[in-house]
Coordinates of N, CA, C and O in Angstrom, one line a residue:
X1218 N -9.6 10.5 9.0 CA -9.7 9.2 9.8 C -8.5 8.3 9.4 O -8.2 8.5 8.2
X1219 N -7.7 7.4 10.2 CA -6.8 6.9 10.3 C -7.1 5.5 9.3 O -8.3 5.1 9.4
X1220 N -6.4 4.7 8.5 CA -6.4 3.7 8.0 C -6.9 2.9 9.2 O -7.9 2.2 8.9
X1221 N -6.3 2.8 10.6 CA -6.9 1.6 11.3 C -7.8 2.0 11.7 O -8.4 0.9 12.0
X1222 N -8.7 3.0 11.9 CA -9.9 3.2 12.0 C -11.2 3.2 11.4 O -12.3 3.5 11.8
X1223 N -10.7 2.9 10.2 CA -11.4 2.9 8.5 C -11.6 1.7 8.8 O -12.8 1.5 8.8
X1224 N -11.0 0.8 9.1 CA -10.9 -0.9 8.7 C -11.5 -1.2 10.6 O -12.3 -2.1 10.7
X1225 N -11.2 -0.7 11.3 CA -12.3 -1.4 12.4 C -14.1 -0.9 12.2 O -15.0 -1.5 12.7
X1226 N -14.4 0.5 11.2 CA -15.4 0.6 10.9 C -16.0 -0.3 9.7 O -17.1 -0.9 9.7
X1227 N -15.0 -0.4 8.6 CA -15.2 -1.2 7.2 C -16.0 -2.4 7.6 O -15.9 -3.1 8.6
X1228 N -16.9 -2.5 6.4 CA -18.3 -3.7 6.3 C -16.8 -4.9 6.9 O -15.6 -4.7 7.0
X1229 N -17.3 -5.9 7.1 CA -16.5 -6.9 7.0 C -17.3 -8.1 5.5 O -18.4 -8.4 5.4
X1230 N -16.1 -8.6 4.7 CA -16.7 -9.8 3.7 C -16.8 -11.3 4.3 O -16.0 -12.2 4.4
X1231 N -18.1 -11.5 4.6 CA -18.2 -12.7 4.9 C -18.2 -13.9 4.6 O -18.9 -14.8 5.1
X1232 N -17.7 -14.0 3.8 CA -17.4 -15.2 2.9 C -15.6 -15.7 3.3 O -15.1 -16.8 3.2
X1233 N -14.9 -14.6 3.7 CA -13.8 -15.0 4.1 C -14.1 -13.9 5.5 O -14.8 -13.0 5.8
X1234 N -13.1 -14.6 6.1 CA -13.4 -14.0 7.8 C -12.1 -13.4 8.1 O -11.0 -13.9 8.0
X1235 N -12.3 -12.4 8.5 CA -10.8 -11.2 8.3 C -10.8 -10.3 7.8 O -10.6 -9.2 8.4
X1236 N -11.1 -10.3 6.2 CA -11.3 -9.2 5.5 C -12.3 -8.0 5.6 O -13.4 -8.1 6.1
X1237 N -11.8 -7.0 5.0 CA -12.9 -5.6 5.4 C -13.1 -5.0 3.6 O -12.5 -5.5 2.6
X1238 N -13.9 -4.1 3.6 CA -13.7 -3.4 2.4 C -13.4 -1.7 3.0 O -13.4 -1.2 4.1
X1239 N -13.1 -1.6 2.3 CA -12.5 -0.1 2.4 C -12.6 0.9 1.0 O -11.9 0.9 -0.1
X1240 N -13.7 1.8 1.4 CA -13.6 3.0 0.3 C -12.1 3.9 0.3 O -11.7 4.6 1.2
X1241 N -11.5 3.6 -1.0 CA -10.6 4.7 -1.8 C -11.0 6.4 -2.1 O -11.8 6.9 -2.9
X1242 N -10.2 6.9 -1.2 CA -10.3 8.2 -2.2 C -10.7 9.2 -1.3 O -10.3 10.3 -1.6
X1243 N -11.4 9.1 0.1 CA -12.1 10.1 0.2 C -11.1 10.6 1.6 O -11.4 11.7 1.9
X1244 N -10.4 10.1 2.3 CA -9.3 10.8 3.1 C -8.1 10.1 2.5 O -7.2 10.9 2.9
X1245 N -7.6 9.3 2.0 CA -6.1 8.8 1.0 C -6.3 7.7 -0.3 O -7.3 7.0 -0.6
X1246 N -5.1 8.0 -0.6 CA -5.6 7.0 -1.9 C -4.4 6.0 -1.6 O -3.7 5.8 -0.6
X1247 N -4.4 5.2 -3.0 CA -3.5 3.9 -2.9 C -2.0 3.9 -3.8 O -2.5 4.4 -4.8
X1248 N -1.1 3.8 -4.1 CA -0.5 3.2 -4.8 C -0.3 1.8 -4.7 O 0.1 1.4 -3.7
X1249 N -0.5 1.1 -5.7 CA 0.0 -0.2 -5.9 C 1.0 -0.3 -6.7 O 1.1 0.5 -7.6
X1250 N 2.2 -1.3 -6.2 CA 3.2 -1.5 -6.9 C 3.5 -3.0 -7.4 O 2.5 -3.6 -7.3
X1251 N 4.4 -3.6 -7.8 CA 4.6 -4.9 -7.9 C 5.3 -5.3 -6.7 O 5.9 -4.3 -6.2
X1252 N 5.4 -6.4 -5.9 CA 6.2 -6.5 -4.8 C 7.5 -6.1 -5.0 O 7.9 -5.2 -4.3
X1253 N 8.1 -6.7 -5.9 CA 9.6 -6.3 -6.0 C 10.4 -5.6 -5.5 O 11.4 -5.6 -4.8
X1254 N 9.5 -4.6 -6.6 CA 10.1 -2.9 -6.3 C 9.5 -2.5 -5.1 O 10.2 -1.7 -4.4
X1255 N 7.8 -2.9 -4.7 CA 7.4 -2.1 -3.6 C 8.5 -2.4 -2.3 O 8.7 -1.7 -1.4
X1256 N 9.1 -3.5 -2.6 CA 9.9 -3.3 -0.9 C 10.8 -3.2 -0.9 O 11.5 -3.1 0.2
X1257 N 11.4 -3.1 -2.2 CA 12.6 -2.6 -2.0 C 13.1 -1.2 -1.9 O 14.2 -0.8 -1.7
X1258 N 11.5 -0.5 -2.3 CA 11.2 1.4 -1.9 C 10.9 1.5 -0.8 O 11.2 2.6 -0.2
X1259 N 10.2 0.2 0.1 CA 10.2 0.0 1.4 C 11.1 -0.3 2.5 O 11.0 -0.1 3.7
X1260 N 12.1 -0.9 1.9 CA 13.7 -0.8 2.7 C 14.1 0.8 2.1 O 15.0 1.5 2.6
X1261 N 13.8 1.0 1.6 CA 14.8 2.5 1.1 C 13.9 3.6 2.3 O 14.5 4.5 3.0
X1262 N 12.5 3.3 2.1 CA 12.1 4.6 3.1 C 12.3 4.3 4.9 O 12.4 5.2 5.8
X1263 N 12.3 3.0 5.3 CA 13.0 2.7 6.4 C 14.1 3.3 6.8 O 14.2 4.3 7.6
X1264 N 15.1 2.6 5.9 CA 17.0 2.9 5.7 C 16.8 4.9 5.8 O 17.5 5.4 6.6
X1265 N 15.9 5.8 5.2 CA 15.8 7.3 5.3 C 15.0 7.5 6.5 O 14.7 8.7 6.7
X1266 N 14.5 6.6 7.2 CA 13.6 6.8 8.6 C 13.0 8.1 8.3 O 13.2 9.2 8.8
X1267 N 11.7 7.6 6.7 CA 10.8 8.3 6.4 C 9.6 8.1 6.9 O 9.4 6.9 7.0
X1268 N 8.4 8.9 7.3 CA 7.6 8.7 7.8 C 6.9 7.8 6.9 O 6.7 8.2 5.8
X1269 N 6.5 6.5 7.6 CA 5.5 5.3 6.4 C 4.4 5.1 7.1 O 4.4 4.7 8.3
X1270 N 3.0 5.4 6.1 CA 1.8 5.0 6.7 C 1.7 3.4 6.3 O 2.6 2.6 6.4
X1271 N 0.4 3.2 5.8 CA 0.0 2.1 5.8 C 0.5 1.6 4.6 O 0.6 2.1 3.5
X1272 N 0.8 0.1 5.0 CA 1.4 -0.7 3.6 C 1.3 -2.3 4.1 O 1.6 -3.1 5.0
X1273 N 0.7 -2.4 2.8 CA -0.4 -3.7 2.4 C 0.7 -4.7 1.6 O 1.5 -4.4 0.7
X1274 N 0.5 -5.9 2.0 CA 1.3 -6.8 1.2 C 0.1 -7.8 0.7 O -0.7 -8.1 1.5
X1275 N 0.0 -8.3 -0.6 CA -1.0 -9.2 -1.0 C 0.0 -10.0 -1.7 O 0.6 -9.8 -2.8
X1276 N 0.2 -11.1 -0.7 CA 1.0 -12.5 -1.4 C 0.3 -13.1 -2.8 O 1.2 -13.5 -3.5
X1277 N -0.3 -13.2 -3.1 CA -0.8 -14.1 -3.9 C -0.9 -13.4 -4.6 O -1.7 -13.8 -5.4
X1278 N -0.6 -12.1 -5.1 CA -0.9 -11.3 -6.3 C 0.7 -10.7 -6.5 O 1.2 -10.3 -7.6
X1279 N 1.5 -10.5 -5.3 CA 2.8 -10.3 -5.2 C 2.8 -9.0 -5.7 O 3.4 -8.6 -6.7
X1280 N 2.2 -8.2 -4.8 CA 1.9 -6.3 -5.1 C 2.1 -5.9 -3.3 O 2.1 -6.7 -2.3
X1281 N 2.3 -4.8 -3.4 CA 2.1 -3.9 -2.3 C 1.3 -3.0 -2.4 O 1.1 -2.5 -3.6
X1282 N 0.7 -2.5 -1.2 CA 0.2 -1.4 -1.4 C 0.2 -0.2 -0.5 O 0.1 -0.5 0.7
X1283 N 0.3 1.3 -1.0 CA 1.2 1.8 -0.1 C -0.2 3.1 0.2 O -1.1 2.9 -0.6
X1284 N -0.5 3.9 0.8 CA -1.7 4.7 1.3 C -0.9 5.6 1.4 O 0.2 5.6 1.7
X1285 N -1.8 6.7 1.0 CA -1.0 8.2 0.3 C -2.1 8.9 0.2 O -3.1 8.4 -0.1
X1286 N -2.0 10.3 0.6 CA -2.9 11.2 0.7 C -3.3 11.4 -0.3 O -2.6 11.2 -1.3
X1287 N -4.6 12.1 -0.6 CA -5.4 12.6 -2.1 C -4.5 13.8 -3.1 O -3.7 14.6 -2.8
X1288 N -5.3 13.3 -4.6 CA -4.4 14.4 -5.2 C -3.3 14.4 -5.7 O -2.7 15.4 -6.1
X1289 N -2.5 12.7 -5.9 CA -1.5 13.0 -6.1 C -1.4 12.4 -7.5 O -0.3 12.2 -7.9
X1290 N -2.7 11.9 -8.6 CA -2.6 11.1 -9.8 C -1.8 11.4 -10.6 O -1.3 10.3 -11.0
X1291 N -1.2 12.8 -11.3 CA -0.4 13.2 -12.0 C 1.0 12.7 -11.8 O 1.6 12.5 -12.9
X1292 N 1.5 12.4 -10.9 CA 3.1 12.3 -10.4 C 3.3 10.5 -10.3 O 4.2 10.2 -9.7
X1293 N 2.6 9.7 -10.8 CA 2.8 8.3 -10.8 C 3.2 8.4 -12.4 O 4.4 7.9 -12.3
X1294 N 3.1 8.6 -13.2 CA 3.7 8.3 -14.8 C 5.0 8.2 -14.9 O 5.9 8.9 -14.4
X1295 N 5.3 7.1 -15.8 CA 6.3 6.5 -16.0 C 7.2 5.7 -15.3 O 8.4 5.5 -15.6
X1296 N 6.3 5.2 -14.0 CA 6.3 3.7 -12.5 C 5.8 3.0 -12.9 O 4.9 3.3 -13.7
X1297 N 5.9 1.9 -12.7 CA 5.5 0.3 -13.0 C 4.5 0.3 -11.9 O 4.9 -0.4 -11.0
X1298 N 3.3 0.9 -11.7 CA 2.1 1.3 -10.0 C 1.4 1.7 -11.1 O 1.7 1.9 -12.2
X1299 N 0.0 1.7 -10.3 CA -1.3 1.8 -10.4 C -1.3 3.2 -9.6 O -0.6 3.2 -8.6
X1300 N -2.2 4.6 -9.9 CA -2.5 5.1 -8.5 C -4.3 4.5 -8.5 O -4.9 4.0 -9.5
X1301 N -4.6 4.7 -7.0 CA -6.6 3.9 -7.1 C -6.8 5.6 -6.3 O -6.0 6.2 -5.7
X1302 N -7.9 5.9 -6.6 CA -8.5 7.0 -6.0 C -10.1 6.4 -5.9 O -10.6 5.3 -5.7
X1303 N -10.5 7.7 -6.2 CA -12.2 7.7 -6.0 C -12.6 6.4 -7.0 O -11.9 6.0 -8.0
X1304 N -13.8 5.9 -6.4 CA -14.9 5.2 -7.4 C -13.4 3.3 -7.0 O -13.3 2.3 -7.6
X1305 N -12.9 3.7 -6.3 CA -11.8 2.4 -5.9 C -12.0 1.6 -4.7 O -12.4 2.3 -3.7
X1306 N -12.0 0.6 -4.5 CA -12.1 -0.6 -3.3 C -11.2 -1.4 -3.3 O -10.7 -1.9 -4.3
X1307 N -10.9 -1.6 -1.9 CA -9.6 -2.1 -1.5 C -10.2 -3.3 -0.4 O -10.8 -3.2 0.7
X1308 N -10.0 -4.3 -1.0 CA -10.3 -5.6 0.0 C -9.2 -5.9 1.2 O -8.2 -6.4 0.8
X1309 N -9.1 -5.6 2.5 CA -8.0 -5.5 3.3 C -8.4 -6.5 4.5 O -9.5 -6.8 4.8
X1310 N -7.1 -7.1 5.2 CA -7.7 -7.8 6.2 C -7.6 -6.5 7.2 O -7.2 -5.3 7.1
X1311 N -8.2 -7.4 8.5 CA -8.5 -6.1 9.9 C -6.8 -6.1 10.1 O -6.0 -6.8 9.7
X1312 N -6.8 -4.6 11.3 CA -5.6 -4.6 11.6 C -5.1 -5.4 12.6 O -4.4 -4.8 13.4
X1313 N -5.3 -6.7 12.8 CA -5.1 -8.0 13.6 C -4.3 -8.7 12.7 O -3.7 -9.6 13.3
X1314 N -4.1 -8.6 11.3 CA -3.6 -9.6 10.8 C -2.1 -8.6 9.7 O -1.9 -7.8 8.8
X1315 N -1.5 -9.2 10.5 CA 0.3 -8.7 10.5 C 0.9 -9.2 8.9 O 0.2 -9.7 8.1
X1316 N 2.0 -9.0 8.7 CA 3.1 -9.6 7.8 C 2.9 -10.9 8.0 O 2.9 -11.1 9.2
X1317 N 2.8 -12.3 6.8 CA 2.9 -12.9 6.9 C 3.3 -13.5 5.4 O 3.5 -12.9 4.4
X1318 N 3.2 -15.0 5.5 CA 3.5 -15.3 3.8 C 2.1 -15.1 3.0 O 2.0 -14.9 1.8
X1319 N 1.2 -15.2 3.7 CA 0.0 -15.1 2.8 C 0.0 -13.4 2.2 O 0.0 -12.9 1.1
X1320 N -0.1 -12.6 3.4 CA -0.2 -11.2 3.0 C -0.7 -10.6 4.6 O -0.8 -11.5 5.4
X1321 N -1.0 -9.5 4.9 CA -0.9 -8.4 5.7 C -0.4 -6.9 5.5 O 0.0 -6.4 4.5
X1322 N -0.4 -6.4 6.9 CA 0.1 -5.4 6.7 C 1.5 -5.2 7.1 O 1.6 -5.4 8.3
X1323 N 2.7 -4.9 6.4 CA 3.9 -4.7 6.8 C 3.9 -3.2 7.5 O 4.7 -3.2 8.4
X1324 N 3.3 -2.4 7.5 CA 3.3 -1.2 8.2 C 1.7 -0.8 8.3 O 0.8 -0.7 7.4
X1325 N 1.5 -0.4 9.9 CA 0.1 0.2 9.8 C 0.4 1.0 11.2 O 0.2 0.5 12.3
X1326 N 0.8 2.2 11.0 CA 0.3 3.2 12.4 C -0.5 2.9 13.0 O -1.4 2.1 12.7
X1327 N -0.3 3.7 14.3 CA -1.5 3.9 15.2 C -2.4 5.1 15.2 O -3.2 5.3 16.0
X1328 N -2.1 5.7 14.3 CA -1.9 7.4 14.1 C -2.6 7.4 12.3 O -2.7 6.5 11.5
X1329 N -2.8 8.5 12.2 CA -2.9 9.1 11.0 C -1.9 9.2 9.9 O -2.3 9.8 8.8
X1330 N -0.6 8.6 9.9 CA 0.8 8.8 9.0 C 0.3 8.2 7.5 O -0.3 7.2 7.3
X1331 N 0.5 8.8 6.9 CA 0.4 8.6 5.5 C 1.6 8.9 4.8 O 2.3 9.9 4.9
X1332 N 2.1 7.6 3.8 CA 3.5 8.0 3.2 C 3.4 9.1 1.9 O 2.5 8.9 1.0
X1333 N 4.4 10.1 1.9 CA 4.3 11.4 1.4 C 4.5 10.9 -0.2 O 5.7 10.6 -0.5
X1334 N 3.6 10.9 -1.2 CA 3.7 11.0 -2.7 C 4.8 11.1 -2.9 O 5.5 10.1 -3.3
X1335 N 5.4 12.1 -2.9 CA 6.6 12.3 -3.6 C 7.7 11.6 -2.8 O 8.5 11.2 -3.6
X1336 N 8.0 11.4 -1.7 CA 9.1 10.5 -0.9 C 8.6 9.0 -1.4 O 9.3 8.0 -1.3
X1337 N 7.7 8.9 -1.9 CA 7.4 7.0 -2.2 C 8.2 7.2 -3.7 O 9.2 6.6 -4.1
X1338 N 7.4 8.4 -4.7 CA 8.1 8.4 -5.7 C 9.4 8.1 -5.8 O 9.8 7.2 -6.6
X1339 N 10.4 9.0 -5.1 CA 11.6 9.0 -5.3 C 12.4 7.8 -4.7 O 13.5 7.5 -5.1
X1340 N 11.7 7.2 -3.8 CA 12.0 5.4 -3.5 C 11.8 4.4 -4.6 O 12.5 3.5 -4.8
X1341 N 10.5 4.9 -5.5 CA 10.3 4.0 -6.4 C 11.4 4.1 -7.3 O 11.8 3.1 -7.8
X1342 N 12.1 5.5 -7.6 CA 12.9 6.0 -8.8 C 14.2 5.4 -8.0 O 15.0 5.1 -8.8
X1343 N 14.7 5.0 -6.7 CA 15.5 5.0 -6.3 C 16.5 3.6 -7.2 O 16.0 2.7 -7.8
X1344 N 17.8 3.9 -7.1 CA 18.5 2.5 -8.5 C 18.3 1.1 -7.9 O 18.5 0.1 -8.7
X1345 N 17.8 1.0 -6.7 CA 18.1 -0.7 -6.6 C 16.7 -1.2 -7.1 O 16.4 -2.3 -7.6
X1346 N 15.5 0.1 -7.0 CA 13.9 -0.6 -7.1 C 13.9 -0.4 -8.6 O 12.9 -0.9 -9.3
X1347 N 14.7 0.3 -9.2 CA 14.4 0.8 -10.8 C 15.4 -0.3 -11.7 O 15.2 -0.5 -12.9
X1348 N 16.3 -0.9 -10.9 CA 16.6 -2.2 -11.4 C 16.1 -3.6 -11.2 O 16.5 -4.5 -11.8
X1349 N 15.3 -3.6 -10.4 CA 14.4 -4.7 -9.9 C 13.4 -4.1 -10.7 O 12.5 -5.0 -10.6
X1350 N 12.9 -3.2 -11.4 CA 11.5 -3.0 -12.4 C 12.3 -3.5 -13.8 O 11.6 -4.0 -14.7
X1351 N 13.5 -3.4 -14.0 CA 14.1 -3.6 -15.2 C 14.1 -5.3 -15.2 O 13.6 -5.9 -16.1
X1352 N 14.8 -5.9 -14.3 CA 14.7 -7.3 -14.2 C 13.6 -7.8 -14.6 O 13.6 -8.5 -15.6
X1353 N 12.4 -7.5 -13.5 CA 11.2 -8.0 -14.0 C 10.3 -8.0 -15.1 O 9.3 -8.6 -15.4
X1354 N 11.1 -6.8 -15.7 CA 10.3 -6.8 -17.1 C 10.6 -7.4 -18.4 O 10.0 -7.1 -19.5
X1355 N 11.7 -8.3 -18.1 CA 12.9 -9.1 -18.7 C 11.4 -10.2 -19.4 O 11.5 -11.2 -20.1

C-alpha cells in the first residue's frame, strides 16, 4: 500500500486536526535524519534524479523523515539517523498538507516509490551531508 494511501486510511489525532497516525514496519520503514544533513541527501538524490518516496519534514524538531522499504536495519550504523521499523508510530499530517515552515511533506508520490536504502545511504555518506553532520556536532 502506498504512503498516501496509508495516511487517507490512518486513525486521524483529534486533538490536532490534520494529523494521522501511521503504523511503521509493516509495508516500509523510516529513516530519520537531522534536518541538515536530511536535505542536503535530499538535494543530492534530486541533483541524481533518484527515485524519492516519501519525505517528511518536522520543523519543530528539525529532522526529516525519509520512507524506505523493510529490512534494511543493519546498513544505518555509523549515520547520525535513527532506523523506526516494527512496534514504531509515525504522527504525520494528511497528504493535503505540503512543505511549509512548520513541517510537511517535501516529497510524497502518487505511486508506491520508496527511496532505495542504499541510494539514501550513499546521499547521507555523500561530502557535503557528511560535513554538515561534522558541523553540527561541533
Amino acid at each position: 500500500m502506498s504512503l498516501r494511501e496509508a495516511l487517507r486510511n490512518a486513525p486521524v489525532i483529534t486533538d490536532v486536526p490534520g494529523l494521522r497516525l501511521l503504523r511503521v514496519g509493516d509495508d516500509w520503514d523510516l529513516v530519520r535524519t537531522p534536518a541538515a544533513i536530511g536535505i542536503l541527501a535530499l538535494a543530492h538524490l534530486r541533483a541524481t534524479e533518484a527515485a524519492i518516496g516519501p519525505v517528511l519534514y518536522d520543523g519543530p524538531n528539525e529532522r526529516l523523515y525519509y520512507v524506505i522499504g523493510t529490512g534494511s536495519a543493519g546498513i544505518w550504523s555509523g549515520l547520525p539517523v535513527r532506523h523506526l521499523s516494527n512496534h514504531s508510530w509515525l504522527v504525520a499530517p494528511g497528504p493535503e498538507q505540503l512543505d511549509n515552515w512548520f513541517g510537511g511533506w517535501y516529497e510524497l508520490p502518487d505511486d508506491d516509490t520508496l527511496t532505495d536504502a542504499d541510494t539514501l545511504r550513499a546521499a547521507l555518506q555523500h561530502p557535503y551531508a557528511t560535513a554538515s553532520a561534522k558541523a553540527t556536532s561541533r
